[in-house]
Amino acid sequence: MLDATEVITAAPVDAETLSENVFRRIQAAIVQGEIAPGSKISEPELARTYGISRGPLREAIHRLEGQRLLVRVPHVGARVVSLSHAELVELYEIRESLEGMACRLAAERMTVAEIDDLRHVLETHERDPAFQAGVGYYQQEGDFDFHYRIIQGARNSTLTQMLCGELYQLVRMYRIQFSTTPNRPRMAFTEHHRILDAIADRDGELAELLMRRHIGASKRNIEQRYQAATARGEQ
């Protein structure tokens, strides 16, 4: 793993967009695992790396704290979040419940055009080289993210705020981290298709059940990984 100052290089940017640029680049490095969980964020070093004042940097760090990617430790400063096993299980329990609800609502509220677009998204996922090689699942965010599109299709602003705002990047961080488990990419892809079929059939009950099972399978995968690591003395 690289530390924060190794993955981010200076780039000239307009003063108006400086904080946004810093925010996006640190966010991507954390979510993709280039800055390791638990890493200390050094404001002076990052400020020197960017050649910027501490003000824009602190604004970016504050936003990352709001996304729960950074945590403030008393007398230490900001660190990249590193959830314990119990905290990670809780996060997936929340996902299981709320994303299941989102699927049920999406089955009622998504338009035919939105459902067709989501099928095209899955076609894009299938063509991804990492997926074809069986070593990972397509990891682009927003409109290219199957889960994101379903949550948007639920048309519930509170649900969207929670799952596509407050928790979104934190969830992505761990989805990426555990997406390379052998056989999981292909299984997840098949599960996505079944969920979408249920939404297209307007079967909200089945769509909810399938999404809950889908996320439940990911949760069990995490628990198995932790158990294996514990057995090896890594936890």
C-alpha positions in Angstrom: 0.0 0.0 0.0 1.1 3.6 -0.6 0.8 6.4 1.8 -1.2 9.6 1.0 1.7 11.6 -0.2 2.9 8.9 -2.6 -0.3 8.5 -4.5 -1.2 12.1 -5.0 1.0 14.3 -7.2 0.8 18.0 -7.7 -1.3 19.3 -10.7 -2.0 22.9 -11.5 -5.6 23.7 -10.9 -7.8 26.8 -10.9 -8.1 28.2 -7.4 -11.9 27.9 -7.6 -11.7 24.1 -8.1 -8.7 23.4 -6.0 -10.5 22.0 -3.0 -12.8 19.9 -5.2 -9.8 18.5 -7.1 -8.0 17.6 -3.9 -11.1 16.1 -2.5 -11.8 13.9 -5.5 -8.2 12.6 -5.8 -7.9 11.7 -2.1 -11.3 10.1 -2.1 -10.4 7.9 -5.1 -7.1 6.9 -3.5 -8.9 5.9 -0.3 -11.8 4.1 -1.9 -9.5 2.1 -4.3 -7.2 1.1 -1.5 -4.2 3.1 -2.7 -4.1 4.8 0.7 -4.4 2.0 3.2 -7.1 1.8 5.9 -5.7 3.3 9.1 -3.2 5.5 7.4 -2.5 8.9 9.0 -3.3 11.9 6.9 -0.6 14.5 7.3 -1.9 18.0 6.4 1.5 19.6 6.1 2.8 16.9 3.8 -0.3 17.0 1.6 -0.2 20.8 1.5 3.4 20.7 0.3 2.6 18.0 -2.2 -0.2 20.1 -3.8 1.6 23.4 -3.3 -1.6 24.8 -1.7 -2.6 26.5 1.5 -4.0 24.5 4.4 -7.4 26.1 3.9 -8.5 24.2 0.7 -7.0 21.0 2.0 -8.8 21.2 5.3 -12.1 21.8 3.4 -11.4 18.6 1.4 -10.5 16.6 4.6 -13.7 17.9 6.3 -15.8 16.6 3.4 -14.0 13.2 3.5 -14.8 13.0 7.2 -18.5 13.7 6.3 -18.3 10.6 4.0 -16.9 8.6 6.8 -13.7 7.9 4.8 -11.6 9.8 7.4 -12.0 9.8 11.1 -10.6 12.3 13.5 -8.6 10.8 16.3 -7.9 13.0 19.4 -4.2 14.1 19.6 -3.5 12.2 16.4 -5.4 13.9 13.6 -7.2 12.4 10.6 -6.8 8.8 9.7 -8.3 6.7 6.9 -11.2 4.7 8.3 -10.6 1.1 9.2 -13.8 -0.6 10.3 -13.6 -3.5 12.8 -15.2 -6.8 11.9 -18.3 -6.0 14.0 -18.6 -2.5 12.4 -18.4 -4.0 8.9 -21.0 -6.5 9.7 -23.3 -3.8 10.9 -22.7 -1.8 7.7 -23.7 -4.8 5.6 -26.8 -5.4 7.8 -27.9 -1.8 7.1 -27.2 -2.4 3.3 -29.2 -5.6 3.4 -32.2 -3.9 4.8 -32.2 -0.6 3.0 -31.1 -1.8 -0.4 -33.7 -4.6 -0.2 -36.3 -1.8 0.3 -34.8 0.1 -2.6 -35.3 -2.9 -4.9 -38.9 -3.2 -3.8 -39.6 0.4 -4.5 -37.6 0.4 -7.8 -39.9 -2.5 -9.0 -42.8 -0.2 -8.5 -41.3 3.1 -9.8 -38.5 2.6 -12.3 -39.6 3.3 -15.9 -39.1 0.8 -18.7 -36.4 3.1 -20.2 -34.5 3.1 -16.9 -34.7 -0.7 -16.7 -33.4 -1.0 -20.2 -30.6 1.4 -19.4 -29.7 -0.8 -16.4 -29.4 -3.8 -18.6 -26.9 -1.9 -20.8 -25.0 -1.1 -17.6 -24.7 -4.8 -16.9 -23.5 -5.4 -20.4 -20.7 -2.8 -19.8 -19.8 -4.7 -16.6 -19.6 -8.0 -18.5 -17.1 -6.5 -21.0 -14.8 -5.2 -18.3 -11.3 -6.9 -18.7 -11.0 -7.6 -14.9 -14.4 -9.3 -14.9 -13.5 -11.3 -18.0 -10.3 -12.4 -16.3 -12.3 -13.4 -13.2 -10.3 -11.2 -10.9 -12.8 -8.4 -10.0 -16.0 -6.7 -10.7 -16.5 -3.4 -12.5 -16.0 -0.6 -10.0 -17.0 2.6 -11.6 -19.3 4.8 -9.5 -22.6 6.7 -10.0 -24.6 5.9 -13.1 -22.3 2.9 -13.9 -22.9 1.3 -10.5 -25.8 -1.2 -10.5 -26.6 -0.6 -6.9 -26.6 3.2 -7.3 -29.0 3.1 -10.2 -31.5 0.9 -8.3 -31.4 3.2 -5.3 -32.0 6.2 -7.6 -34.8 4.3 -9.2 -36.5 3.8 -5.9 -37.3 7.6 -5.9 -37.1 8.0 -2.1 -35.1 11.0 -1.3 -34.2 9.9 2.3 -33.1 6.5 1.1 -31.0 8.2 -1.7 -29.4 10.6 0.8 -28.3 7.7 3.0 -27.2 5.2 0.4 -26.0 7.4 -2.4 -24.7 10.2 -0.2 -23.6 9.6 3.4 -22.6 6.0 3.2 -21.9 5.6 -0.6 -18.1 5.9 -0.7 -17.6 4.0 2.5 -19.6 1.1 1.1 -17.7 1.3 -2.2 -14.4 1.1 -0.4 -15.4 -2.2 1.1 -17.1 -3.5 -2.0 -13.9 -3.0 -3.9 -11.8 -4.5 -1.2 -13.8 -7.7 -1.2 -14.7 -7.9 -4.9 -11.6 -10.0 -5.7 -12.7 -13.1 -3.8 -12.4 -16.1 -6.2 -15.7 -16.8 -8.1 -17.5 -13.9 -6.4 -17.4 -11.6 -9.5 -19.3 -14.0 -11.7 -21.7 -15.0 -8.9 -22.4 -11.3 -8.2 -23.1 -10.6 -11.9 -25.6 -13.5 -12.1 -27.3 -12.2 -9.0 -27.5 -8.7 -10.5 -29.3 -10.1 -13.5 -31.8 -12.0 -11.4 -32.5 -8.8 -9.3 -33.1 -6.8 -12.5 -35.4 -9.5 -14.0 -37.5 -9.3 -10.8 -37.7 -5.5 -11.1 -38.6 -5.7 -14.8 -41.4 -8.1 -13.9 -42.6 -5.6 -11.3 -42.2 -8.2 -8.6 -41.1 -6.0 -5.7 -41.3 -8.8 -3.1 -38.9 -11.0 -5.1 -36.6 -8.1 -6.0 -36.2 -7.3 -2.3 -35.6 -10.9 -1.4 -32.9 -11.3 -4.1 -31.1 -8.1 -3.1 -31.1 -9.1 0.5 -29.7 -12.5 -0.4 -27.1 -10.8 -2.7 -25.8 -8.5 0.1 -26.1 -11.3 2.6 -23.8 -13.4 0.5 -21.3 -10.6 0.5 -21.6 -10.3 4.3 -20.9 -14.1 4.7 -17.9 -13.7 2.4 -16.5 -11.0 4.6 -17.1 -13.1 7.7 -15.3 -16.1 6.1 -12.3 -13.8 5.2 -12.1 -12.5 8.8 -12.3 -16.0 10.2 -9.5 -17.2 7.8 -7.3 -14.2 8.7 -7.9 -14.9 12.5 -6.9 -18.5 12.0 -3.7 -17.3 10.4 -3.1 -14.9 13.3 -3.5 -11.8 11.1 -6.3 -10.2 13.1 
